[in-house]
């Protein structure tokens, strides 16, 4: 087996592996098992966690981009797609960071819920006062969403917006090139036919001035002009076809980038709302500790108990959105790789 053949097979295996995607249910189950380890003694790092969930992985992407067939360097497609994959990988890591914060919030509020559920069973003021003091450990903890700074969301949105702008600009440039080639092909089609006819006429005129006119006439008329014409047309259309593949790659990447940009904008709002809600709840508990009035504290904690149900639903909504965003990242990456694979396979034929 030659080196080129072996390389071709390895690249095909990379493509097939990269295109394997999981359903939301499978992905959610896998992610749930891993997210529980974020607060376990093993303490998986964000990078390790992201590498497990990210598909196709960055090393696979690097291998594919290195072996893929790209047009001339003036399109800078390889660099553009590489930047797209790098930004999506960074977004995946940030999603993992959000999941860790969610996991911490759920743990904290699980404890708060246990305390609030004990309020109705308090038989005297001492027991109630003890429960209020138990909540002190909750308010001294940092807000888990404080680490998810607004500028982080802004930075990712800016990076995605910049990538999207470059993808759309490059797509328009390729589209103009395709349009130009189509126009040239349409015009030159007539020219090729006319040129072939002129070749025959010129040959006959030349032959008419020679002694071999009679012998050359039939030979000239039997020249394989149709295959020649077809070959010329195919050569011209080949470049146009390859550019169409480039346009598809850019289009898929642009759509994925736009969707993810919108997803992160939504998550930014959800995180900000939950962050404010946690700070508000902490302020209410602190007020109970400061006032030390059983009746007042009881009413405040009852309201906190009611609002806790809605709060936990909001946390679940954010968690679901993060998982969907991770899955969207993987699907978008796989679709771009699929378009690159099409170009590669067509080139090998």
mmCIF file of N, CA, C and O in Angstrom, residues 20-76:
data_model
loop_
_atom_site.group_PDB
_atom_site.id
_atom_site.type_symbol
_atom_site.label_atom_id
_atom_site.label_comp_id
_atom_site.label_asym_id
_atom_site.label_seq_id
_atom_site.Cartn_x
_atom_site.Cartn_y
_atom_site.Cartn_z
ATOM 1 N N UNK A 20 -19.942 11.203 13.262
ATOM 2 C CA UNK A 20 -20.809 10.454 14.172
ATOM 3 C C UNK A 20 -21.369 11.418 15.214
ATOM 4 O O UNK A 20 -20.627 12.011 15.988
ATOM 5 N N UNK A 21 -22.671 11.567 15.255
ATOM 6 C CA UNK A 21 -23.295 12.493 16.200
ATOM 7 C C UNK A 21 -24.234 11.731 17.136
ATOM 8 O O UNK A 21 -24.724 10.653 16.807
ATOM 9 N N UNK A 22 -24.498 12.312 18.284
ATOM 10 C CA UNK A 22 -25.365 11.682 19.274
ATOM 11 C C UNK A 22 -26.684 12.445 19.351
ATOM 12 O O UNK A 22 -26.748 13.629 19.085
ATOM 13 N N UNK A 23 -27.733 11.728 19.721
ATOM 14 C CA UNK A 23 -29.015 12.378 19.939
ATOM 15 C C UNK A 23 -28.948 13.171 21.233
ATOM 16 O O UNK A 23 -28.019 13.017 22.039
ATOM 17 N N UNK A 24 -29.933 14.037 21.423
ATOM 18 C CA UNK A 24 -29.933 14.868 22.633
ATOM 19 C C UNK A 24 -29.990 13.994 23.881
ATOM 20 O O UNK A 24 -29.294 14.263 24.869
ATOM 21 N N UNK A 25 -30.815 12.933 23.835
ATOM 22 C CA UNK A 25 -30.954 12.046 24.997
ATOM 23 C C UNK A 25 -29.640 11.400 25.382
ATOM 24 O O UNK A 25 -29.258 11.375 26.564
ATOM 25 N N UNK A 26 -28.920 10.861 24.407
ATOM 26 C CA UNK A 26 -27.630 10.227 24.673
ATOM 27 C C UNK A 26 -26.618 11.242 25.182
ATOM 28 O O UNK A 26 -25.866 10.977 26.122
ATOM 29 N N UNK A 27 -26.623 12.401 24.554
ATOM 30 C CA UNK A 27 -25.680 13.450 24.939
ATOM 31 C C UNK A 27 -25.981 13.930 26.355
ATOM 32 O O UNK A 27 -25.071 14.138 27.158
ATOM 33 N N UNK A 28 -27.268 14.111 26.659
ATOM 34 C CA UNK A 28 -27.669 14.603 27.976
ATOM 35 C C UNK A 28 -27.257 13.612 29.066
ATOM 36 O O UNK A 28 -26.740 14.014 30.115
ATOM 37 N N UNK A 29 -27.470 12.315 28.810
ATOM 38 C CA UNK A 29 -27.097 11.294 29.792
ATOM 39 C C UNK A 29 -25.596 11.295 30.040
ATOM 40 O O UNK A 29 -25.131 11.243 31.186
ATOM 41 N N UNK A 30 -24.828 11.358 28.967
ATOM 42 C CA UNK A 30 -23.374 11.377 29.088
ATOM 43 C C UNK A 30 -22.906 12.609 29.850
ATOM 44 O O UNK A 30 -22.044 12.513 30.740
ATOM 45 N N UNK A 31 -23.475 13.761 29.519
ATOM 46 C CA UNK A 31 -23.081 15.006 30.169
ATOM 47 C C UNK A 31 -23.471 15.006 31.646
ATOM 48 O O UNK A 31 -22.724 15.498 32.494
ATOM 49 N N UNK A 32 -24.652 14.453 31.970
ATOM 50 C CA UNK A 32 -25.107 14.403 33.358
ATOM 51 C C UNK A 32 -24.157 13.581 34.228
ATOM 52 O O UNK A 32 -23.845 13.951 35.359
ATOM 53 N N UNK A 33 -23.691 12.460 33.691
ATOM 54 C CA UNK A 33 -22.754 11.616 34.429
ATOM 55 C C UNK A 33 -21.444 12.359 34.694
ATOM 56 O O UNK A 33 -20.837 12.233 35.755
ATOM 57 N N UNK A 34 -21.021 13.140 33.712
ATOM 58 C CA UNK A 34 -19.765 13.862 33.853
ATOM 59 C C UNK A 34 -19.891 15.093 34.746
ATOM 60 O O UNK A 34 -18.978 15.408 35.509
ATOM 61 N N UNK A 35 -21.031 15.782 34.629
ATOM 62 C CA UNK A 35 -21.183 17.021 35.404
ATOM 63 C C UNK A 35 -21.214 16.735 36.902
ATOM 64 O O UNK A 35 -20.827 17.578 37.714
ATOM 65 N N UNK A 36 -21.662 15.547 37.277
ATOM 66 C CA UNK A 36 -21.660 15.175 38.695
ATOM 67 C C UNK A 36 -20.241 15.062 39.246
ATOM 68 O O UNK A 36 -20.021 15.182 40.452
ATOM 69 N N UNK A 37 -19.286 14.821 38.353
ATOM 70 C CA UNK A 37 -17.893 14.692 38.773
ATOM 71 C C UNK A 37 -17.215 16.051 38.942
ATOM 72 O O UNK A 37 -16.092 16.131 39.449
ATOM 73 N N UNK A 38 -17.878 17.104 38.509
ATOM 74 C CA UNK A 38 -17.277 18.435 38.635
ATOM 75 C C UNK A 38 -17.106 18.843 40.094
ATOM 76 O O UNK A 38 -16.213 19.603 40.445
ATOM 77 N N UNK A 39 -17.995 18.331 40.965
ATOM 78 C CA UNK A 39 -17.902 18.667 42.388
ATOM 79 C C UNK A 39 -17.461 17.463 43.223
ATOM 80 O O UNK A 39 -17.504 17.501 44.441
ATOM 81 N N UNK A 40 -17.057 16.402 42.537
ATOM 82 C CA UNK A 40 -16.578 15.213 43.240
ATOM 83 C C UNK A 40 -15.095 15.368 43.546
ATOM 84 O O UNK A 40 -14.433 16.269 43.038
ATOM 85 N N UNK A 41 -14.523 14.473 44.369
ATOM 86 C CA UNK A 41 -13.090 14.576 44.702
ATOM 87 C C UNK A 41 -12.168 14.532 43.492
ATOM 88 O O UNK A 41 -11.058 15.041 43.538
ATOM 89 N N UNK A 42 -12.629 13.889 42.398
ATOM 90 C CA UNK A 42 -11.758 13.781 41.219
ATOM 91 C C UNK A 42 -11.507 15.139 40.571
ATOM 92 O O UNK A 42 -10.461 15.364 39.974
ATOM 93 N N UNK A 43 -12.497 16.036 40.691
ATOM 94 C CA UNK A 43 -12.347 17.403 40.182
ATOM 95 C C UNK A 43 -11.838 17.459 38.736
ATOM 96 O O UNK A 43 -10.729 17.890 38.451
ATOM 97 N N UNK A 44 -12.670 16.982 37.832
ATOM 98 C CA UNK A 44 -12.316 17.079 36.411
ATOM 99 C C UNK A 44 -12.151 18.548 36.029
ATOM 100 O O UNK A 44 -12.955 19.388 36.418
ATOM 101 N N UNK A 45 -11.132 18.852 35.282
ATOM 102 C CA UNK A 45 -10.923 20.222 34.839
ATOM 103 C C UNK A 45 -11.900 20.563 33.730
ATOM 104 O O UNK A 45 -12.458 19.677 33.078
ATOM 105 N N UNK A 46 -12.105 21.862 33.520
ATOM 106 C CA UNK A 46 -13.002 22.305 32.454
ATOM 107 C C UNK A 46 -12.513 21.816 31.103
ATOM 108 O O UNK A 46 -13.309 21.400 30.252
ATOM 109 N N UNK A 47 -11.200 21.871 30.886
ATOM 110 C CA UNK A 47 -10.640 21.462 29.606
ATOM 111 C C UNK A 47 -10.894 19.980 29.345
ATOM 112 O O UNK A 47 -11.283 19.588 28.245
ATOM 113 N N UNK A 48 -10.680 19.144 30.370
ATOM 114 C CA UNK A 48 -10.911 17.705 30.222
ATOM 115 C C UNK A 48 -12.374 17.422 29.939
ATOM 116 O O UNK A 48 -12.721 16.634 29.062
ATOM 117 N N UNK A 49 -13.243 18.096 30.690
ATOM 118 C CA UNK A 49 -14.684 17.925 30.522
ATOM 119 C C UNK A 49 -15.103 18.311 29.107
ATOM 120 O O UNK A 49 -15.856 17.597 28.445
ATOM 121 N N UNK A 50 -14.597 19.439 28.651
ATOM 122 C CA UNK A 50 -14.955 19.926 27.320
ATOM 123 C C UNK A 50 -14.446 19.000 26.235
ATOM 124 O O UNK A 50 -15.134 18.755 25.243
ATOM 125 N N UNK A 51 -13.232 18.476 26.417
ATOM 126 C CA UNK A 51 -12.660 17.578 25.419
ATOM 127 C C UNK A 51 -13.486 16.309 25.278
ATOM 128 O O UNK A 51 -13.585 15.726 24.194
ATOM 129 N N UNK A 52 -14.091 15.867 26.376
ATOM 130 C CA UNK A 52 -14.912 14.654 26.338
ATOM 131 C C UNK A 52 -16.212 14.905 25.579
ATOM 132 O O UNK A 52 -16.671 14.072 24.798
ATOM 133 N N UNK A 53 -16.813 16.075 25.805
ATOM 134 C CA UNK A 53 -18.110 16.376 25.190
ATOM 135 C C UNK A 53 -18.006 16.971 23.796
ATOM 136 O O UNK A 53 -18.940 16.863 23.008
ATOM 137 N N UNK A 54 -16.883 17.615 23.485
ATOM 138 C CA UNK A 54 -16.744 18.301 22.200
ATOM 139 C C UNK A 54 -16.563 17.297 21.066
ATOM 140 O O UNK A 54 -15.701 16.428 21.120
ATOM 141 N N UNK A 55 -17.382 17.418 20.043
ATOM 142 C CA UNK A 55 -17.301 16.558 18.863
ATOM 143 C C UNK A 55 -17.526 17.402 17.611
ATOM 144 O O UNK A 55 -18.440 18.226 17.585
ATOM 145 N N UNK A 56 -16.740 17.191 16.562
ATOM 146 C CA UNK A 56 -15.475 16.467 16.546
ATOM 147 C C UNK A 56 -14.440 17.191 17.403
ATOM 148 O O UNK A 56 -14.470 18.411 17.523
ATOM 149 N N UNK A 57 -13.502 16.442 17.963
ATOM 150 C CA UNK A 57 -12.489 17.026 18.830
ATOM 151 C C UNK A 57 -11.502 17.859 18.020
ATOM 152 O O UNK A 57 -11.360 17.672 16.817
ATOM 153 N N UNK A 58 -10.799 18.734 18.734
ATOM 154 C CA UNK A 58 -9.900 19.673 18.067
ATOM 155 C C UNK A 58 -8.765 18.976 17.321
ATOM 156 O O UNK A 58 -8.366 19.406 16.241
ATOM 157 N N UNK A 59 -8.241 17.874 17.879
ATOM 158 C CA UNK A 59 -7.160 17.177 17.185
ATOM 159 C C UNK A 59 -7.650 16.552 15.879
ATOM 160 O O UNK A 59 -6.916 16.480 14.894
ATOM 161 N N UNK A 60 -8.920 16.116 15.882
ATOM 162 C CA UNK A 60 -9.509 15.577 14.653
ATOM 163 C C UNK A 60 -9.676 16.681 13.625
ATOM 164 O O UNK A 60 -9.402 16.487 12.432
ATOM 165 N N UNK A 61 -10.135 17.839 14.087
ATOM 166 C CA UNK A 61 -10.302 18.989 13.203
ATOM 167 C C UNK A 61 -8.973 19.371 12.563
ATOM 168 O O UNK A 61 -8.895 19.620 11.348
ATOM 169 N N UNK A 62 -7.923 19.403 13.358
ATOM 170 C CA UNK A 62 -6.598 19.766 12.842
ATOM 171 C C UNK A 62 -6.152 18.810 11.756
ATOM 172 O O UNK A 62 -5.650 19.231 10.695
ATOM 173 N N UNK A 63 -6.361 17.508 11.985
ATOM 174 C CA UNK A 63 -5.970 16.500 10.997
ATOM 175 C C UNK A 63 -6.737 16.678 9.696
ATOM 176 O O UNK A 63 -6.168 16.608 8.598
ATOM 177 N N UNK A 64 -8.023 16.934 9.810
ATOM 178 C CA UNK A 64 -8.871 17.082 8.625
ATOM 179 C C UNK A 64 -8.509 18.334 7.837
ATOM 180 O O UNK A 64 -8.391 18.300 6.610
ATOM 181 N N UNK A 65 -8.308 19.444 8.540
ATOM 182 C CA UNK A 65 -7.966 20.688 7.849
ATOM 183 C C UNK A 65 -6.606 20.596 7.169
ATOM 184 O O UNK A 65 -6.396 21.191 6.100
ATOM 185 N N UNK A 66 -5.693 19.858 7.770
ATOM 186 C CA UNK A 66 -4.365 19.706 7.176
ATOM 187 C C UNK A 66 -4.411 18.878 5.896
ATOM 188 O O UNK A 66 -3.612 19.070 4.985
ATOM 189 N N UNK A 67 -5.351 17.947 5.823
ATOM 190 C CA UNK A 67 -5.412 17.049 4.667
ATOM 191 C C UNK A 67 -6.461 17.464 3.633
ATOM 192 O O UNK A 67 -6.498 16.919 2.537
ATOM 193 N N UNK A 68 -7.311 18.435 3.995
ATOM 194 C CA UNK A 68 -8.388 18.850 3.095
ATOM 195 C C UNK A 68 -7.834 19.647 1.911
ATOM 196 O O UNK A 68 -6.725 20.184 1.952
ATOM 197 N N UNK A 69 -8.642 19.690 0.839
ATOM 198 C CA UNK A 69 -8.279 20.431 -0.368
ATOM 199 C C UNK A 69 -8.962 21.791 -0.328
ATOM 200 O O UNK A 69 -10.182 21.880 -0.276
ATOM 201 N N UNK A 70 -8.176 22.856 -0.347
ATOM 202 C CA UNK A 70 -8.719 24.204 -0.309
ATOM 203 C C UNK A 70 -8.300 24.958 -1.574
ATOM 204 O O UNK A 70 -7.286 24.622 -2.204
ATOM 205 N N UNK A 71 -9.069 25.983 -1.958
ATOM 206 C CA UNK A 71 -8.701 26.788 -3.125
ATOM 207 C C UNK A 71 -7.465 27.619 -2.847
ATOM 208 O O UNK A 71 -6.829 27.476 -1.802
ATOM 209 N N UNK A 72 -7.145 28.498 -3.740
ATOM 210 C CA UNK A 72 -5.933 29.313 -3.609
ATOM 211 C C UNK A 72 -5.945 30.090 -2.297
ATOM 212 O O UNK A 72 -6.986 30.350 -1.706
ATOM 213 N N UNK A 73 -4.744 30.485 -1.852
ATOM 214 C CA UNK A 73 -4.590 31.138 -0.558
ATOM 215 C C UNK A 73 -5.319 32.475 -0.470
ATOM 216 O O UNK A 73 -5.567 32.984 0.622
ATOM 217 N N UNK A 74 -5.670 33.044 -1.608
ATOM 218 C CA UNK A 74 -6.333 34.354 -1.568
ATOM 219 C C UNK A 74 -7.698 34.284 -0.880
ATOM 220 O O UNK A 74 -8.205 35.294 -0.395
ATOM 221 N N UNK A 75 -8.309 33.073 -0.851
ATOM 222 C CA UNK A 75 -9.595 32.924 -0.152
ATOM 223 C C UNK A 75 -9.393 32.735 1.351
ATOM 224 O O UNK A 75 -10.303 32.977 2.132
ATOM 225 N N UNK A 76 -8.200 32.255 1.744
ATOM 226 C CA UNK A 76 -7.864 32.093 3.153
ATOM 227 C C UNK A 76 -8.919 31.262 3.888
ATOM 228 O O UNK A 76 -9.223 31.513 5.064
#
